[in-house]
Short mmCIF file of C-alpha atoms and ligand atoms in Angstrom, two decimals:
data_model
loop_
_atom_site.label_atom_id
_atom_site.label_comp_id
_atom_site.label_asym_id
_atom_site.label_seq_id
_atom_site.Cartn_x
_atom_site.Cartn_y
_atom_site.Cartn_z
CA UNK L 1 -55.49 5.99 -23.67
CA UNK L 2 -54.86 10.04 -24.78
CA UNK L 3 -56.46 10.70 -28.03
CA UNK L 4 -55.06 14.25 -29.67
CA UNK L 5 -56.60 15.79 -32.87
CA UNK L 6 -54.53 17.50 -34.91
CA UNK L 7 -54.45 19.83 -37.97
CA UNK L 8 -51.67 19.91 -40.53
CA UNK L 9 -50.94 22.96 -42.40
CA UNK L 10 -48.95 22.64 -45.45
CA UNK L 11 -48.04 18.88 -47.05
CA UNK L 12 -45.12 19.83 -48.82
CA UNK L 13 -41.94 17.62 -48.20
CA UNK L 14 -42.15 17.44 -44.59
CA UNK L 15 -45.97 17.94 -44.19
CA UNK L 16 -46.51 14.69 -46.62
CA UNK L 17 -43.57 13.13 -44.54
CA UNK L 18 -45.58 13.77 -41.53
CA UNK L 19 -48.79 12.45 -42.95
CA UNK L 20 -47.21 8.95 -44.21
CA UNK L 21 -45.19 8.38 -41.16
CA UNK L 22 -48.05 8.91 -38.74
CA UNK L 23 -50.38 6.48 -40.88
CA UNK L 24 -47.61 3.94 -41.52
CA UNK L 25 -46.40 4.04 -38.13
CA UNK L 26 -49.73 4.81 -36.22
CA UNK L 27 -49.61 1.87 -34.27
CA UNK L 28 -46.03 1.31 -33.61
CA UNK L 29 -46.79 5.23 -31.90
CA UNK L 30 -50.19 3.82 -30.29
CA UNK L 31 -48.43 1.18 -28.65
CA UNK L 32 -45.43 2.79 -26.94
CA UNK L 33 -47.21 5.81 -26.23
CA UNK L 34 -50.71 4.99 -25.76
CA UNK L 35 -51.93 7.98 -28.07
CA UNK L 36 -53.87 8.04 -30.57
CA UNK L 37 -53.09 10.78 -33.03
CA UNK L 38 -55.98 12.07 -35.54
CA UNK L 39 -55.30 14.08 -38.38
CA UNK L 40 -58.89 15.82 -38.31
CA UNK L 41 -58.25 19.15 -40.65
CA UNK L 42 -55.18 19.78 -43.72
CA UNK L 43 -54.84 22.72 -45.53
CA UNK L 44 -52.31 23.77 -47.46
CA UNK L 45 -52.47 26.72 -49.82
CA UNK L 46 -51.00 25.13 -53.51
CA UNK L 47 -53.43 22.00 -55.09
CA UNK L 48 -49.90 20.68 -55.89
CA UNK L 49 -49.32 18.48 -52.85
CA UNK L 50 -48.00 14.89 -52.51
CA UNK L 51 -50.76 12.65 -50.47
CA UNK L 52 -53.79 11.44 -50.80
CA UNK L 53 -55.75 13.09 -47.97
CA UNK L 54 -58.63 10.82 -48.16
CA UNK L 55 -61.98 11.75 -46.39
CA UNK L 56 -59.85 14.48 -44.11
CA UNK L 57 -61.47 17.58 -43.99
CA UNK L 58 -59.05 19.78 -46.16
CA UNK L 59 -58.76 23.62 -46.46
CA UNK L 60 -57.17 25.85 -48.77
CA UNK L 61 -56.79 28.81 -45.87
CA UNK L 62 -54.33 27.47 -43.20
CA UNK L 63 -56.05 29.83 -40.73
CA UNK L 64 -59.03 27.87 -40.90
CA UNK L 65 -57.11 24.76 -39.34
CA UNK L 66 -56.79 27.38 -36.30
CA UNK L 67 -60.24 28.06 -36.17
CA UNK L 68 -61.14 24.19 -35.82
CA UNK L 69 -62.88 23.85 -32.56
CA UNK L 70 -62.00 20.06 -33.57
CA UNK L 71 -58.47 21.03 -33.32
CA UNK L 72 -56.08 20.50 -30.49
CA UNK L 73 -52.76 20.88 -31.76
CA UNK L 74 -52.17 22.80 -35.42
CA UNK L 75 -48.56 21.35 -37.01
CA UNK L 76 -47.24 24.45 -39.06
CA UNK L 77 -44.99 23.23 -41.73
CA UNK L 78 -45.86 26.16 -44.79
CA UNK L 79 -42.29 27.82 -44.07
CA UNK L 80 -42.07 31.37 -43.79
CA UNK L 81 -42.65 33.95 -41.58
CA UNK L 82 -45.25 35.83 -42.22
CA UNK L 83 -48.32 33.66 -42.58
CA UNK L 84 -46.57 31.31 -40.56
CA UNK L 85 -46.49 33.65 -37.37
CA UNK L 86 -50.28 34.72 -37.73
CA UNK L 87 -51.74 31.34 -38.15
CA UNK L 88 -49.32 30.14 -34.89
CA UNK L 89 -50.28 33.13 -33.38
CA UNK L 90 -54.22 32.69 -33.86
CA UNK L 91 -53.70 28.79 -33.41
CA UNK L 92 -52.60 29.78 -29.60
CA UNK L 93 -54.92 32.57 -29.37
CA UNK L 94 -57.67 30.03 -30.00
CA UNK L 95 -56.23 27.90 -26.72
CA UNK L 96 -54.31 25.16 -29.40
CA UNK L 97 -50.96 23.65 -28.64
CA UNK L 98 -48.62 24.36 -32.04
CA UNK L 99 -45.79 22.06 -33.44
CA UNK L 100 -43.47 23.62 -36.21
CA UNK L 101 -40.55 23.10 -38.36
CA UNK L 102 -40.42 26.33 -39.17
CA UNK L 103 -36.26 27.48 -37.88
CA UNK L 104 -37.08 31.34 -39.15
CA UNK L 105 -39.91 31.76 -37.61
CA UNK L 106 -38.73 30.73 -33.84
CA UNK L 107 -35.59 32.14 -34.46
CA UNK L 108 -36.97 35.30 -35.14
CA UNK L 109 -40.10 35.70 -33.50
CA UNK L 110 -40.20 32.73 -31.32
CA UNK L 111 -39.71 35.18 -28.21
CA UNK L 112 -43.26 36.73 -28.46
CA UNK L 113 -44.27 33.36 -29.39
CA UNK L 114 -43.31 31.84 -26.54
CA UNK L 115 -44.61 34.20 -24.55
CA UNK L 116 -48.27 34.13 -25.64
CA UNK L 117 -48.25 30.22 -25.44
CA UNK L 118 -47.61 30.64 -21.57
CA UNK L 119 -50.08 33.15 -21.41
CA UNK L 120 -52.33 30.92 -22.93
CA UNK L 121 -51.48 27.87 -21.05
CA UNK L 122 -49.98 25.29 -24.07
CA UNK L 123 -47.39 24.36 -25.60
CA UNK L 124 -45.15 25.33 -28.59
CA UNK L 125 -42.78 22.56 -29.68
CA UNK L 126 -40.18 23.16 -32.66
CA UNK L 127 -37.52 19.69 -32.18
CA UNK L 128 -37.57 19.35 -36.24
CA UNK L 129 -36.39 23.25 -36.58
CA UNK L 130 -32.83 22.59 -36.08
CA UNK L 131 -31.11 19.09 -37.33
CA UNK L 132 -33.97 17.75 -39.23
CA UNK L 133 -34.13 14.09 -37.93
CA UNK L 134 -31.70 14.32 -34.71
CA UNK L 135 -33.33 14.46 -31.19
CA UNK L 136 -31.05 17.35 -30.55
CA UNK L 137 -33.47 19.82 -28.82
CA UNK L 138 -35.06 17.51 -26.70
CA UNK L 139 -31.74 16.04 -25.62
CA UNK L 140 -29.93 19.22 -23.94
CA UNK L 141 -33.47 19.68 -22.71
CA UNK L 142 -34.15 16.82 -20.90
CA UNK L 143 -30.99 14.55 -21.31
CA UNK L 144 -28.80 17.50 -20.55
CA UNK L 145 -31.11 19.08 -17.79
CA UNK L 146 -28.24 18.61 -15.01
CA UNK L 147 -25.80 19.94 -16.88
CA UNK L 148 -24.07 23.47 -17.41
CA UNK L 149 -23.39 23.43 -21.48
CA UNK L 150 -19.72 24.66 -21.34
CA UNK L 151 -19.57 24.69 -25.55
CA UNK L 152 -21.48 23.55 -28.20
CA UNK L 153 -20.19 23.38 -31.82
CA UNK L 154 -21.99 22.01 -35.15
CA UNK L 155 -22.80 21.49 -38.23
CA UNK L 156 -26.30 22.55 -38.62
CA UNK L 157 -26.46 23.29 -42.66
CA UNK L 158 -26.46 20.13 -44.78
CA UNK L 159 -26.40 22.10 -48.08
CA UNK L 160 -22.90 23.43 -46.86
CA UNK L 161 -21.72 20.30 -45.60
CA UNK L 162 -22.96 18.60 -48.94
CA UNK L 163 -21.04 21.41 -51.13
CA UNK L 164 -17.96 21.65 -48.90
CA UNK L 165 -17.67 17.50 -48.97
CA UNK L 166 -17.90 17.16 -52.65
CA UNK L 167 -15.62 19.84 -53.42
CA UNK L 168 -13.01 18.15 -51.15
CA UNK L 169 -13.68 14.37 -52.21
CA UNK L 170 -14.54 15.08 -55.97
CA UNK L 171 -11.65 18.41 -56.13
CA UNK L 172 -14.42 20.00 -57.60
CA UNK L 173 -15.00 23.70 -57.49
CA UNK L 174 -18.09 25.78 -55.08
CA UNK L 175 -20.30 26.39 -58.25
CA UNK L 176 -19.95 23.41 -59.84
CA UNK L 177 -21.07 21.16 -56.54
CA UNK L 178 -23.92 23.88 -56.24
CA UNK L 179 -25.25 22.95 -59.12
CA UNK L 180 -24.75 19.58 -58.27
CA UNK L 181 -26.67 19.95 -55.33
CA UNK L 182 -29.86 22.05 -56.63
CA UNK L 183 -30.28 19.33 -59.20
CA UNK L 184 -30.00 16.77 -56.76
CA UNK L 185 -32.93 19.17 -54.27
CA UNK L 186 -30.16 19.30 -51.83
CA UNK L 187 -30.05 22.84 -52.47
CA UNK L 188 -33.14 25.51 -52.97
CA UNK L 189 -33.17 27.40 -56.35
CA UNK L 190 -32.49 30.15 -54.30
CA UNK L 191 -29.32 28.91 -51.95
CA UNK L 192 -28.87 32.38 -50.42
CA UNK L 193 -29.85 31.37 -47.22
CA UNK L 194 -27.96 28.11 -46.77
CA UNK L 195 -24.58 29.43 -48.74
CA UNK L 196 -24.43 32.74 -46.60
CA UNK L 197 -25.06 31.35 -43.16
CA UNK L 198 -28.54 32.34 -42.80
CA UNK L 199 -30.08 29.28 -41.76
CA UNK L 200 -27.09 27.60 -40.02
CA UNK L 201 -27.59 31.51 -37.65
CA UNK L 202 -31.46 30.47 -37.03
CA UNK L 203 -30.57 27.03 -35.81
CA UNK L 204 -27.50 28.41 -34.10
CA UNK L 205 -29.67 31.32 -32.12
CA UNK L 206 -32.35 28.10 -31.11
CA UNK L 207 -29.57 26.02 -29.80
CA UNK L 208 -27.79 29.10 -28.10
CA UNK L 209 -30.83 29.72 -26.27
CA UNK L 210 -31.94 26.47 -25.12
CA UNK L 211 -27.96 25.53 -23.70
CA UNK L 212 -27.43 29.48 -22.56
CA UNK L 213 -30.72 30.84 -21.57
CA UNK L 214 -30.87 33.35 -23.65
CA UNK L 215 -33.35 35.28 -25.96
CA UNK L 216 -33.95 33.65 -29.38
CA UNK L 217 -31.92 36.49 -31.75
CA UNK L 218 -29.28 35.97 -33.95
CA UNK L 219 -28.48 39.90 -34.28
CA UNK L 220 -25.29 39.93 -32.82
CA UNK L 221 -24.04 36.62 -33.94
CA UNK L 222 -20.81 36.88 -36.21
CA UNK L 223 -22.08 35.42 -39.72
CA UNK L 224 -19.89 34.40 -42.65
CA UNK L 225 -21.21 31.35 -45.78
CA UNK L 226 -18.85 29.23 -47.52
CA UNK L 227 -19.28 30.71 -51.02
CA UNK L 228 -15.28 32.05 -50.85
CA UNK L 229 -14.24 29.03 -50.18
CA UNK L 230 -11.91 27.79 -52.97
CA UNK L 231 -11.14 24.29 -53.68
CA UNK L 232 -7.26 25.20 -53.24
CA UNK L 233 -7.95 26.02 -49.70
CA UNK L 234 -9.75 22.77 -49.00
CA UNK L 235 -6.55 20.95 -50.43
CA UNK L 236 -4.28 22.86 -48.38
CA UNK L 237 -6.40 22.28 -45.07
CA UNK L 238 -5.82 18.61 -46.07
CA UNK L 239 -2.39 18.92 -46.10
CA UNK L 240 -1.86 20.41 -42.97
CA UNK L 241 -4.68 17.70 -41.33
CA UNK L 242 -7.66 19.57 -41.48
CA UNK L 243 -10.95 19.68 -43.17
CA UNK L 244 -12.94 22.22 -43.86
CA UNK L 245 -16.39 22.72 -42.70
CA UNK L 246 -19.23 25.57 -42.24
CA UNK L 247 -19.95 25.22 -38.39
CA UNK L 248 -21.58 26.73 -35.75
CA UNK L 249 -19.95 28.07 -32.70
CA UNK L 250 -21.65 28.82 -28.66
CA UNK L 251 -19.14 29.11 -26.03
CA UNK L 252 -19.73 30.96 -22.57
CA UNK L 253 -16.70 32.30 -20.82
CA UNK L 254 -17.19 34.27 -17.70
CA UNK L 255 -20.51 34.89 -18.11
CA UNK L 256 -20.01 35.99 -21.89
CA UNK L 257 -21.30 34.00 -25.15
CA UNK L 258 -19.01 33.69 -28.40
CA UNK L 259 -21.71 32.97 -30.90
CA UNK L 260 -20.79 32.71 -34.39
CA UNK L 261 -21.05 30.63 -37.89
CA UNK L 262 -18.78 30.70 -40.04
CA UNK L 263 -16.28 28.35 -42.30
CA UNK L 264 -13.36 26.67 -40.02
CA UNK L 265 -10.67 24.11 -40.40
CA UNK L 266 -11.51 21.15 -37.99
CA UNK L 267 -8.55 18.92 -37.37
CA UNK L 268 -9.26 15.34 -38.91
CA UNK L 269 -9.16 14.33 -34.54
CA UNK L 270 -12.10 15.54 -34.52
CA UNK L 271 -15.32 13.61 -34.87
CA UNK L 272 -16.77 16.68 -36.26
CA UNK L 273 -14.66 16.35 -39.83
CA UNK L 274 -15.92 12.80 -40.49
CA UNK L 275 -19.58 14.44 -40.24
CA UNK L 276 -19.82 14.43 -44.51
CA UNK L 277 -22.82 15.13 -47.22
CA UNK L 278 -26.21 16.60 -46.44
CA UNK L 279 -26.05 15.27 -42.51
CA UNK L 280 -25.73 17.06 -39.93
CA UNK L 281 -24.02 16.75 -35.99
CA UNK L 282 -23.84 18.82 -33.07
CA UNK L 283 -21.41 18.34 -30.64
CA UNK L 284 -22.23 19.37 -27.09
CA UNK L 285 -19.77 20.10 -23.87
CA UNK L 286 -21.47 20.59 -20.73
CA UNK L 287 -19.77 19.93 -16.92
CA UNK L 288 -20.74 16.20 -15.96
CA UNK L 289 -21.83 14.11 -19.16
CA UNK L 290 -18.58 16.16 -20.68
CA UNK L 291 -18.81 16.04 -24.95
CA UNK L 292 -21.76 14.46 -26.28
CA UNK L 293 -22.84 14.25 -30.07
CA UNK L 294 -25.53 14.09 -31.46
CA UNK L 295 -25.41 12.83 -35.35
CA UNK L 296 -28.08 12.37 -38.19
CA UNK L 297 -29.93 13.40 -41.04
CA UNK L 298 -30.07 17.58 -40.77
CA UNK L 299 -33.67 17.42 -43.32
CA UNK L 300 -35.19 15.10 -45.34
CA UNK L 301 -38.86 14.43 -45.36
CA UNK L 302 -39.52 11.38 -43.50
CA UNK L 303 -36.50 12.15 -41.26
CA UNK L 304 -37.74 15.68 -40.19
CA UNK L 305 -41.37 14.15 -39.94
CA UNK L 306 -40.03 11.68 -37.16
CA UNK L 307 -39.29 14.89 -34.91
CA UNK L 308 -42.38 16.65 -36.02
CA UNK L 309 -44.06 13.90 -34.37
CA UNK L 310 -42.19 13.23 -31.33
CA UNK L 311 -43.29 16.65 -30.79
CA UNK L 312 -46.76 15.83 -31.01
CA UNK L 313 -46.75 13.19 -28.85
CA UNK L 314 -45.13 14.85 -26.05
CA UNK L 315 -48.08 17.41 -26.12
CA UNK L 316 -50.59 14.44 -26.27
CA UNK L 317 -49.10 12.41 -23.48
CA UNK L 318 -49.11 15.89 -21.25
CA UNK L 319 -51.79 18.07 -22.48
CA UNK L 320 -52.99 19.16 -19.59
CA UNK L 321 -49.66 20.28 -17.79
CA UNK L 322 -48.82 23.41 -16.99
CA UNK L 323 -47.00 25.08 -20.25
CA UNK L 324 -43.63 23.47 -20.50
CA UNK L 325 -40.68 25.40 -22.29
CA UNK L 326 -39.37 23.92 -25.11
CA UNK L 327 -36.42 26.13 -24.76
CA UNK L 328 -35.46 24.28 -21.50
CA UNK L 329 -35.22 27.04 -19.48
CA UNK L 330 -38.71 29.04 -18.70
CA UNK L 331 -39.46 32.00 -20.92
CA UNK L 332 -39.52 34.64 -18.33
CA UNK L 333 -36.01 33.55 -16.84
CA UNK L 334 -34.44 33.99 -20.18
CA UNK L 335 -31.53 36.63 -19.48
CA UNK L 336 -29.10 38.06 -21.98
CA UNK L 337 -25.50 38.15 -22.03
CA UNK L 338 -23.02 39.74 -23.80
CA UNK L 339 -21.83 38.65 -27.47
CA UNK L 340 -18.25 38.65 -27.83
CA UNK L 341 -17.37 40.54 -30.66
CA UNK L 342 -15.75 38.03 -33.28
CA UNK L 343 -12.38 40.31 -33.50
CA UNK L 344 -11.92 39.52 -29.80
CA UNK L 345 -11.89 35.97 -29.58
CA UNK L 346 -9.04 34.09 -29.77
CA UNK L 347 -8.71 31.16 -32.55
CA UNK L 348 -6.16 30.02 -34.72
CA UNK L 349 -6.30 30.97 -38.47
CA UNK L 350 -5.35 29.82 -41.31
CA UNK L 351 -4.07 32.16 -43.73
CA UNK L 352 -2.81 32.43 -47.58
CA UNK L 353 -1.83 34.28 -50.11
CA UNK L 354 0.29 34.27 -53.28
CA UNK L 355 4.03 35.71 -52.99
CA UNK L 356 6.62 36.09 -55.56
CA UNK L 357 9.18 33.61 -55.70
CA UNK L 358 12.53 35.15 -54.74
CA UNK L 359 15.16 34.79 -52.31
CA UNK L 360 13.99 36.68 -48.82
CA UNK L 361 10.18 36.65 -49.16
CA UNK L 362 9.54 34.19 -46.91
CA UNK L 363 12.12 35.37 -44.13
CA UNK L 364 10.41 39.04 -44.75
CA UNK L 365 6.56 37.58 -44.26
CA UNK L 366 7.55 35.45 -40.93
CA UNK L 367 9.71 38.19 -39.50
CA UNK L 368 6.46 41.20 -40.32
CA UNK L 369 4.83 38.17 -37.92
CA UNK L 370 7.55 37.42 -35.58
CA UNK L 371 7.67 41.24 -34.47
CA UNK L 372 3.84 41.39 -34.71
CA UNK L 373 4.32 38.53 -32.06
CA UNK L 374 1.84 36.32 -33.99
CA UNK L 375 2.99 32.70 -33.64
CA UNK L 376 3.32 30.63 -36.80
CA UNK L 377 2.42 26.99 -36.10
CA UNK L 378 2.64 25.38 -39.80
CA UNK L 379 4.00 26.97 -42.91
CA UNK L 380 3.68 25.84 -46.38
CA UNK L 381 5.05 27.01 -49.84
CA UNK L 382 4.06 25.74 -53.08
CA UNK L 383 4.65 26.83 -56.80
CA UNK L 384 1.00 28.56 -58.17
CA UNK L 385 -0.36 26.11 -60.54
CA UNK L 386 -0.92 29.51 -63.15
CA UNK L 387 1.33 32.24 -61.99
CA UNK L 388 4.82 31.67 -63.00
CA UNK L 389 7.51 32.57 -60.57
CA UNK L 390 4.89 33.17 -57.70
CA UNK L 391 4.16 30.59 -54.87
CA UNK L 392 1.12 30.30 -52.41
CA UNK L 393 2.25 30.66 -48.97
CA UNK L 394 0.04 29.35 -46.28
CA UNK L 395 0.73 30.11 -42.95
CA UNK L 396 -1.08 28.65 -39.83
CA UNK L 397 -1.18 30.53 -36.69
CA UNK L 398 -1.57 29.95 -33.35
CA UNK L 399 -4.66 31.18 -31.21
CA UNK L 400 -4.91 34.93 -31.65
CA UNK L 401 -7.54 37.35 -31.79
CA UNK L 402 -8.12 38.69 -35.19
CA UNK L 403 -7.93 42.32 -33.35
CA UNK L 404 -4.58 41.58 -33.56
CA UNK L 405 -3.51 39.54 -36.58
CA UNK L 406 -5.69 42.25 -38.88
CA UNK L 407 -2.56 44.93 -38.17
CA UNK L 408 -0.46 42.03 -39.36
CA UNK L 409 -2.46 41.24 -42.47
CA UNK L 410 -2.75 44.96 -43.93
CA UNK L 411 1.25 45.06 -43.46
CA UNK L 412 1.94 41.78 -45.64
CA UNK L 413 -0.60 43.41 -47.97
CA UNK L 414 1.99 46.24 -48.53
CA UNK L 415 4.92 44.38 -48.82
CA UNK L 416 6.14 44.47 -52.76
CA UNK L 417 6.17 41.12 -53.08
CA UNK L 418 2.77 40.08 -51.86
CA UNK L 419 -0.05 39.65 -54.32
CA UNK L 420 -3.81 39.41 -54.23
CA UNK L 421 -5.97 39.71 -51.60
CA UNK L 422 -5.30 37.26 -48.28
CA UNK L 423 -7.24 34.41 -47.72
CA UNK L 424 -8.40 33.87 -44.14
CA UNK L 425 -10.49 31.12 -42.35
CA UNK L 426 -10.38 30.43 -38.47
CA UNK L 427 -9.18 27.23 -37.53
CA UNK L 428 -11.15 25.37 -34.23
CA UNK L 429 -9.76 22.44 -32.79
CA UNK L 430 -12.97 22.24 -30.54
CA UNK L 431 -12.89 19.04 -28.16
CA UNK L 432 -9.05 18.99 -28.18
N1 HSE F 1 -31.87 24.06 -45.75
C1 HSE F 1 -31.54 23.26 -44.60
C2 HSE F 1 -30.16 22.65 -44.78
C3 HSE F 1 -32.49 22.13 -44.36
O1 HSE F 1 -29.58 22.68 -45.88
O2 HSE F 1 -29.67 22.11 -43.82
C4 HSE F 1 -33.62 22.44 -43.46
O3 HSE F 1 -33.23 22.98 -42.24
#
């Protein structure tokens, strides 16, 4: 039998998830691991937690939790990235293996990191940082290991996925569904991050590295959030068999990585577009196990907790092994590799805009593409539900890079009888 203390900083949703599940499931854990977890120290820094923490010794300074010579492993879970990287950074100074949530802080700092815990001979684990609930990590890790990861594609934001889902099964519009969604806690008070991309790019730049090899950065990933997404658009993806959904992309072609989040019509084919609400998938291509997916709850407390403390087990089953990399790949063989830039890859798109409706517009927009040698693949034209005598066009193209459609674009922009500004969103049919 291994016996592993541990010290819990913060029991806020997924701290208190993490403290239920390991009582209520403490021997269910005992007896297919043979650990035996101890919560020995908790702090958290606000009185207003959720559990009962009994006769544990509790702290109101995280960094004490580090100091602990009774502590083995300290599980951050305050969020953050400021406190959070000192007390992970003193927590492996002082020889203690670490376990975190915490998406920002890896993808932004989990380089240096990573670097002290070899150094320092344990082990940083962070499975619940990216898809909550789903093994994800730990499956291109280990389940993956033979593999080379062709592709990987996802859906790694469940605030997006919840908004974009509503709007399209209730026809509801962005800000109403937000609203929808804060009430609901789906959504922060503050939705910046999840609306603009922000977290979906930290999960993104986690995966990236542990399928590519590469530093954790997101600086030169393409980033683009739903919030000018319009429910018209959603209907009209419908219409021509697509859904629309706030993905994440990796793809390595000779030797070079697209990496980039951004809206994107998925055709219904894919198993991607059933993915609905707050969950979360990421779908996976690699050379011999070919697409996997991976599907599940992207947060939640309980959920999130169960990867928190698969995490800790791993570290209490091997404590004593040499550091092992939860990015798959060893830290110091981590090599970069060029970002495409987004304007040179090639996807289809789906454009719109509103036209008036006469007699030649149509025949002048295709034939400003035909010469343009952009290839139209479905075309639709509908009255505007408020402007009379104008119609929405919506044009889908084939694959082309955007360095080339944009010449395209600012010429329809002229034309006399094209309105408003163009709406664009890049259309991935990903494991077709
Ligand atoms: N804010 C995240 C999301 C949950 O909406 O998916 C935690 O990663």
């Amino acid at each position: 039998m291994k016996e592993l203390n541990i010290g819990l900083c913060g029991l806020g949703t997924v701290g208190s998830g993490v403290f239920d599940v390991l009582s209520s499931n403490s021997r269910i854990m005992f007896e297919k691991s043979l650990c035996e977890i101890n919560i020995v120290h908790i702090a958290t820094r606000s009185d207003n937690h959720k559990c009962d923490v009994g006769d544990v010794q509790y702290s109101k300074d995280v960094f004490q939790v580090a100091k602990d010579p009774n502590v083995d492993l300290v599980v951050e879970l305050i969020g953050g990235t400021d406190v959070a990287f000192e007390l992970v950074m003193l927590a492996i100074s002082n020889k203690k293996h670490v376990v975190t949530a915490n998406k920002a802080l890896i993808a932004e700092s989990g380089s240096i990191i990573l670097e002290a815990a070899r150094n320092a001979n344990v082990n940083v684990a962070f499975e619940a940082s990216v898809g909550g609930g789903i093994p994800v990590l730990k499956s291109i890790r280990e389940g993956l290991v033979a593999n080379k990861i062709n592709w990987l594609a996802g859906i790694i934001n469940g605030t997006t996925n919840f908004i974009l889902s509503e709007m399209s099964i209730k026809k509801t519009a962005f800000g109403v569904v937000l609203t929808e969604a804060q009430s609901k806690g789906y959504a922060e008070a503050d939705p910046t991050f999840d609306v603009e991309g922000v977290d979906a790019a930290q999960k993104l730049a986690i995966l990236a590295s542990l399928s590519f090899g590469i530093p954790l950065s997101v600086s030169e990933f393409f980033v683009e959030g739903v919030t000018n997404i319009l429910l018209e658009d959603i209907t009209f993806a419908k219409e021509l068999g697509f859904t629309v959904k706030h993905i994440g992309i990796c793809r390595e072609t000779n030797g070079s990585l697209e990496a980039r989040v951004h809206p994107a019509l998925i055709p219904y084919s894919s198993l991607l577009a059933h993915v609905n609400g707050v969950s979360n998938a990421v779908m996976v291509n690699s050379d011999a196990a070919d697409t996997t997916l991976f599907y599940g709850p992207g947060a939640g407390s309980k959920a999130t907790a169960s990867s928190v403390i698969a995490d800790i087990i791993d570290v209490a089953k091997a404590p004593e092994s040499p550091c092992f990399s939860s990015l798959g790949y060893p830290i110091d063989r981590l090599k970069r590799k060029d970002i495409i830039n987004i304007e040179d890859i090639d996807c289809g798109f789906y454009i719109r805009f509103i036209a008036r409706d006469k007699a030649g517009v149509l025949s002048e927009l295709t034939t400003t593409m035909a010469e343009a040698s952009v290839s139209i693949e479905s075309i639709i034209q509908r009255d505007h539900a408020s402007k009379i005598d104008h119609v929405n066009v919506v044009i889908q193209t084939n694959k082309i890079k955007y360095s080339a459609l944009d010449p395209v674009l600012k010429k329809i922009k002229k034309l006399e009888n094209v309105l408003d500004d163009i709406v664009l969103i890049r259309v991935e049919n990903l494991d077709q």
